[in-house]
Coordinates of C-alpha atoms in Angstrom, one line a residue:
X1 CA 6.3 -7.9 -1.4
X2 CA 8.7 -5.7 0.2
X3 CA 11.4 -8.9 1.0
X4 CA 10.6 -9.6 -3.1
X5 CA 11.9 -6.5 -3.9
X6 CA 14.9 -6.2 -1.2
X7 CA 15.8 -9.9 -2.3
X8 CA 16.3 -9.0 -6.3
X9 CA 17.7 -6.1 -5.7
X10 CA 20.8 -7.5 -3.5
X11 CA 20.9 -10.6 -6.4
X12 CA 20.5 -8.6 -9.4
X13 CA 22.1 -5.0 -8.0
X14 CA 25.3 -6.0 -9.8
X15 CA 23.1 -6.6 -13.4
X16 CA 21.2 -4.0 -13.7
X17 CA 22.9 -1.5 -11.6
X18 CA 21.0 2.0 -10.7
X19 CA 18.1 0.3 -12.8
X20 CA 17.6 -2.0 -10.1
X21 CA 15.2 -0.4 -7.8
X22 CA 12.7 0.1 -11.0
X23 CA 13.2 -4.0 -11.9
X24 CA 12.9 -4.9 -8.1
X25 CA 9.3 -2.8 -8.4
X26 CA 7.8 -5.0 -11.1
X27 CA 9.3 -7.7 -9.3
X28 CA 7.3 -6.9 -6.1
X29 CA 4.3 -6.1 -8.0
X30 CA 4.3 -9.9 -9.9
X31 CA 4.4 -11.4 -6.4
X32 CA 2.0 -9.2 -5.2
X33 CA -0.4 -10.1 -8.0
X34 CA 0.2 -13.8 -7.8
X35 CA -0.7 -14.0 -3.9
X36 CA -3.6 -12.0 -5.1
X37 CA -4.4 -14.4 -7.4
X38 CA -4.6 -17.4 -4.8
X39 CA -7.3 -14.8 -2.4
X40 CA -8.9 -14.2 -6.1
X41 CA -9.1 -18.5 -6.2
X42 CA -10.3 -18.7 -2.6
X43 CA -12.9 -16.1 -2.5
X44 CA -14.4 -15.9 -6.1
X45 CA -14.4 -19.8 -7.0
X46 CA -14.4 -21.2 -3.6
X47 CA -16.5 -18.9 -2.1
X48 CA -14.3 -18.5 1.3
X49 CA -14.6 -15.7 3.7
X50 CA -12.6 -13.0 2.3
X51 CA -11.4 -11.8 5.8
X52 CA -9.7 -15.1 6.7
X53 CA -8.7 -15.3 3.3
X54 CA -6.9 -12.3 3.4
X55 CA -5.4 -12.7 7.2
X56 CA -4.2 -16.2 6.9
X57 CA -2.0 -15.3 3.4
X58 CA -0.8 -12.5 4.9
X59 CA 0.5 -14.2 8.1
X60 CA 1.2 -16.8 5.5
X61 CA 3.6 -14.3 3.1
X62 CA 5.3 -12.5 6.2
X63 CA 6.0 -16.1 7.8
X64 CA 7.4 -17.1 4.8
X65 CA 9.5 -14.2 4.2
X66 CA 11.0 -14.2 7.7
X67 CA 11.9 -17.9 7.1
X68 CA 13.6 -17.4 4.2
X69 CA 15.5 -14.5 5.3
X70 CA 16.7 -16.7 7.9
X71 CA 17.9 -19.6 4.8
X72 CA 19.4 -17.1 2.5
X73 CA 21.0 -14.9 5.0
X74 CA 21.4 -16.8 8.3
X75 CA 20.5 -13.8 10.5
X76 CA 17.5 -11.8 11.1
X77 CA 17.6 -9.4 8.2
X78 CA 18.7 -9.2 5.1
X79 CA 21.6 -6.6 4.0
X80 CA 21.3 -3.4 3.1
X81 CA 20.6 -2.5 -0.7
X82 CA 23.0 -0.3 -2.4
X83 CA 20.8 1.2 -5.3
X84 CA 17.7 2.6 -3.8
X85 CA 15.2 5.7 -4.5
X86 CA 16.7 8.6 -3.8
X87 CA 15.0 12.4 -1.8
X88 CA 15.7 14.9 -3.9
X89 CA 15.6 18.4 -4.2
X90 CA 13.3 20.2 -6.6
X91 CA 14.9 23.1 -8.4
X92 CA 12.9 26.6 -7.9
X93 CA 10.2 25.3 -6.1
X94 CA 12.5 24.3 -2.9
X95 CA 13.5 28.0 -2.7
X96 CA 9.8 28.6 -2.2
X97 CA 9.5 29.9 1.6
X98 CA 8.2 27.7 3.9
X99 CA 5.6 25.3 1.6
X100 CA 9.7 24.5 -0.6
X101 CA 11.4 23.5 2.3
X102 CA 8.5 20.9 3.7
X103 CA 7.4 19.3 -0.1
X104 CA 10.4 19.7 -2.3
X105 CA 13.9 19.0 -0.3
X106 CA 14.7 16.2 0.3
X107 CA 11.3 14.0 -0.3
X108 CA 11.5 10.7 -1.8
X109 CA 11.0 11.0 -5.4
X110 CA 8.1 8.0 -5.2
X111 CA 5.9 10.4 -3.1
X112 CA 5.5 12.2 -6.3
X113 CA 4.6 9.0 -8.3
X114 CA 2.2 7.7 -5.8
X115 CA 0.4 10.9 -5.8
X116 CA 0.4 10.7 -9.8
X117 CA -1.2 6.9 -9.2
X118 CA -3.8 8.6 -6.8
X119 CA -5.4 10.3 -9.5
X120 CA -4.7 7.6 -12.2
X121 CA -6.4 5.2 -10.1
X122 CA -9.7 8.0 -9.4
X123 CA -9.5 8.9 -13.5
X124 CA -9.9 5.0 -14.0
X125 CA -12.6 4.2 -11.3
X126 CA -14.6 6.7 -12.1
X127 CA -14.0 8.2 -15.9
X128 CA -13.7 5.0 -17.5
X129 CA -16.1 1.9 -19.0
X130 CA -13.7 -0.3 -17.0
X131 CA -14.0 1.7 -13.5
X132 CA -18.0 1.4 -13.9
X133 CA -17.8 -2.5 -14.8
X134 CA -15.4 -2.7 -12.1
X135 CA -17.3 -0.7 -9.4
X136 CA -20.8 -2.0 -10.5
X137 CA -19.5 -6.0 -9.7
X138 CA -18.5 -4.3 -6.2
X139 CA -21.9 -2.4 -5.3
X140 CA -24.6 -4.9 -7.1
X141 CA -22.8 -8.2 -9.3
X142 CA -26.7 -9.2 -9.7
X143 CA -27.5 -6.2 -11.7
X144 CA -24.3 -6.2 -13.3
X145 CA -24.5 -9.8 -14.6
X146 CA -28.1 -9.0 -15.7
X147 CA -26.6 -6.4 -18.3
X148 CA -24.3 -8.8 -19.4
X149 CA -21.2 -7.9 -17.4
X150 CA -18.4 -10.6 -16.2
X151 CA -18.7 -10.4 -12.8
X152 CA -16.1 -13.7 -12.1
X153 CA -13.9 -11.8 -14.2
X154 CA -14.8 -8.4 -13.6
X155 CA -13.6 -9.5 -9.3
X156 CA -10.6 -11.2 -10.5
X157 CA -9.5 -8.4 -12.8
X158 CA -10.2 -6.1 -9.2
X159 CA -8.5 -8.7 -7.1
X160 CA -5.5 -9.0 -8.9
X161 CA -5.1 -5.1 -9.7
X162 CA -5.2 -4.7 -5.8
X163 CA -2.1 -7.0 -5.5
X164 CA 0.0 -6.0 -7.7
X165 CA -0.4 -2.5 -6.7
X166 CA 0.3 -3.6 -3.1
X167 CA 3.4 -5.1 -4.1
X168 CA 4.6 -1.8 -5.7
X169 CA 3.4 0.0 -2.4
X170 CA 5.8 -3.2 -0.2
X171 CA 8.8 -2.4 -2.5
X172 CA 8.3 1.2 -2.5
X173 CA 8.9 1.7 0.8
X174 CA 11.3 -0.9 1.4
X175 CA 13.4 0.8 -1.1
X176 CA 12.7 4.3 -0.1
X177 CA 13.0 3.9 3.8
X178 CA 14.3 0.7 5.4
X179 CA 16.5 -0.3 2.3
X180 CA 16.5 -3.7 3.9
X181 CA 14.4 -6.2 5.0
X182 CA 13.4 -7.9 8.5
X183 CA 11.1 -8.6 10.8
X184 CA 10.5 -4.8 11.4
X185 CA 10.1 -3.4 8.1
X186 CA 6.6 -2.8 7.4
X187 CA 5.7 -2.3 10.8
X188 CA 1.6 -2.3 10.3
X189 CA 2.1 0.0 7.2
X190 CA -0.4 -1.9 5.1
X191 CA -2.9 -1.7 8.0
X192 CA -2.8 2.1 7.8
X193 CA -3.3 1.7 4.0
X194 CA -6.3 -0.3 5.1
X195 CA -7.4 2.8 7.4
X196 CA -6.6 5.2 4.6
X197 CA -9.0 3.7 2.2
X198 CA -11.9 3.6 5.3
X199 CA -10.9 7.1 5.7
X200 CA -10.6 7.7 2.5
X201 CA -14.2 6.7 2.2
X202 CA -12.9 4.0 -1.1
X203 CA -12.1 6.9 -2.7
X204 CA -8.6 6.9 -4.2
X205 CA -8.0 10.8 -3.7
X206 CA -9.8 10.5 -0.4
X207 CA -7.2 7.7 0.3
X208 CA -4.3 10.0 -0.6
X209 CA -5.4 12.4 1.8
X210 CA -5.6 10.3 4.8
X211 CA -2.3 9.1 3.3
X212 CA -0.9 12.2 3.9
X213 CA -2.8 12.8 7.0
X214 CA -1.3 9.5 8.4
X215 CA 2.3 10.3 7.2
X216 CA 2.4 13.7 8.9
X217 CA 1.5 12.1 12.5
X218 CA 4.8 9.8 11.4
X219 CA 6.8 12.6 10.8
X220 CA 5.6 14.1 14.0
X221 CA 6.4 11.0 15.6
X222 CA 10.2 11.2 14.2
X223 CA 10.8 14.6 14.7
X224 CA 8.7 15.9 16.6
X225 CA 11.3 15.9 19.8
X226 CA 13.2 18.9 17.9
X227 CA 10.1 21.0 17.5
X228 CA 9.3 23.8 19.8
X229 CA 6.0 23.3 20.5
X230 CA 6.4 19.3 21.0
X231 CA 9.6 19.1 22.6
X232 CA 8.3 18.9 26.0
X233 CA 6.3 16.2 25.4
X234 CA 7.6 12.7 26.4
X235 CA 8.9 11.1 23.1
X236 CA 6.9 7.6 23.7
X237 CA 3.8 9.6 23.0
X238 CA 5.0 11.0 20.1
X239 CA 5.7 7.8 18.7
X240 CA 2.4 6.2 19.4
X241 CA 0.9 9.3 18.0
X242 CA 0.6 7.9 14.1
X243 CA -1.7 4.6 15.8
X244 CA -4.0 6.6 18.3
X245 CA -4.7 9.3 15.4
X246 CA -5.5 5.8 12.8
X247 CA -7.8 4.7 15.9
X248 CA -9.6 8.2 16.1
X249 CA -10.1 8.6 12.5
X250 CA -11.8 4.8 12.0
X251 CA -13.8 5.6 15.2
X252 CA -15.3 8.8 13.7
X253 CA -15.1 7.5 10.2
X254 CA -16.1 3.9 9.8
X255 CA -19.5 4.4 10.6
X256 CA -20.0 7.2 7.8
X257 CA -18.2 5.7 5.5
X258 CA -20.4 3.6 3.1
X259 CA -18.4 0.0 1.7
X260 CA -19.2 -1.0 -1.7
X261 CA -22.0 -2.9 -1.1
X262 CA -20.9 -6.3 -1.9
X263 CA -17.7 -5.9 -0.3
X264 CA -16.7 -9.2 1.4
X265 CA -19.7 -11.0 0.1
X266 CA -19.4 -13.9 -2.6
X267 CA -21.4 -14.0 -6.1
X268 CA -23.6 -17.2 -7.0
X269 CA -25.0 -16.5 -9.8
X270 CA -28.6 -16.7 -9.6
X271 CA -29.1 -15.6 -6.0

């Protein structure tokens, strides 16, 4: 999702102008949803395993990208984008001492939005008629199609919702960070998503704070060299710091923390 959104902004930068990274984002996220789409075919109608469904499209979107990164641009990544989302500073509150000058100078402003989609995302799972539809087709569909409730509809709805908000996450950060696109760019971030959301405990709020969690050990890894208390450590275990501390936390958190119940496992309807 993040080559999506690197490739329409470098086609269209010249259209749209500093609108672009804000088209580029629905761009990604209409990708996302419509490779969501096929898992939603695979598991929901054809009843596939939802792990190998989801493993073989993603080696199957991140092949294909590469590929056509290679056609389009004849090298190994594409060029840089010119309109991108900016860091900002925050009037008032970056004066604030200490807390100013780690959260409001010079963050990216979509660290703001994403925490805004955090609790969006908890309002709507848990606050709404749709969230409880939604999460009662993920604990029990049996009970849930008993009262009457979609559940083939219900998991696609789900399903779909999932990718197009991955595709906003992919063109996010691609816009944000790298600004380009290669074979390096996402570098296992959307397997630390996955860890934030065990960590998390499926929780959106809990999966901002192991967000957060996760990005300081990043930051530690990038920076941590000019601190005084880190500097003496050698810098390669800095930078494997963000992995070991993912490994850790699913260790001591993926046995305590409860799935939906019918995560991973397909409806039939009468069974």
């Amino acid at each position: 999702m993040a080559f999506s959104a690197i490739v329409f902004n470098l086609t269209f930068q010249n259209v749209f102008g500093a609108l672009t990274p804000w088209i580029s984002l629905i761009a990604a996220m209409l990708v996302g949803g419509i490779f969501s789409l096929v898992h939603a075919v695979a598991t929901i109608n054809f009843r596939a395993d939802h792990v190998i469904s989801g493993v073989a499209i993603n080696f199957l979107a991140t092949g294909l990208s590469l590929f056509l990164v290679k056609v389009i641009y004849d090298k190994g990544q594409t060029d840089q984008i010119s309109y991108y989302f900016g860091k900002p500073d925050i009037p008032v509150l970056k004066d604030i001492p200490f807390i100013g000058e780690i959260f409001f100078t010079n963050v990216p402003i979509m660290s703001y939005v994403a925490i805004l989609f955090a609790i969006l995302s908890w309002f709507i799972i848990y606050k709404t008629r749709f969230g409880l539809r939604l999460r009662s087709v993920g604990e029990h569909p049996l009970a849930a199609d008993t009262m009457g409730i979609k559940v083939r509809f219900m998991r696609y709805q789900g399903v779909i919702i999932s990718g197009i908000l991955g595709g906003l996450g992919g063109a996010v950060y691609a816009q944000s960070f790298t600004l380009d696109f290669g074979h390096a760019t996402i570098s296992g971030q959307g397997y630390m998503a996955l860890a934030a959301m065990i960590f998390g405990k499926w929780n959106p709020l809990g999966a901002m704070g192991a967000a957060i969690f996760f990005g300081f050990a990043q930051c530690l890894a990038i920076t941590g060299g000019s601190l005084p208390f880190f500097k003496e450590i050698p810098d390669i275990y800095l930078q494997i710091a963000p992995y070991v501390l993912t490994i850790l936390a699913l260790v001591g958190f993926i046995g305590k923390a409860e799935a939906p119940k019918a995560d991973g496992v397909n409806y039939i309807k009468g069974k």
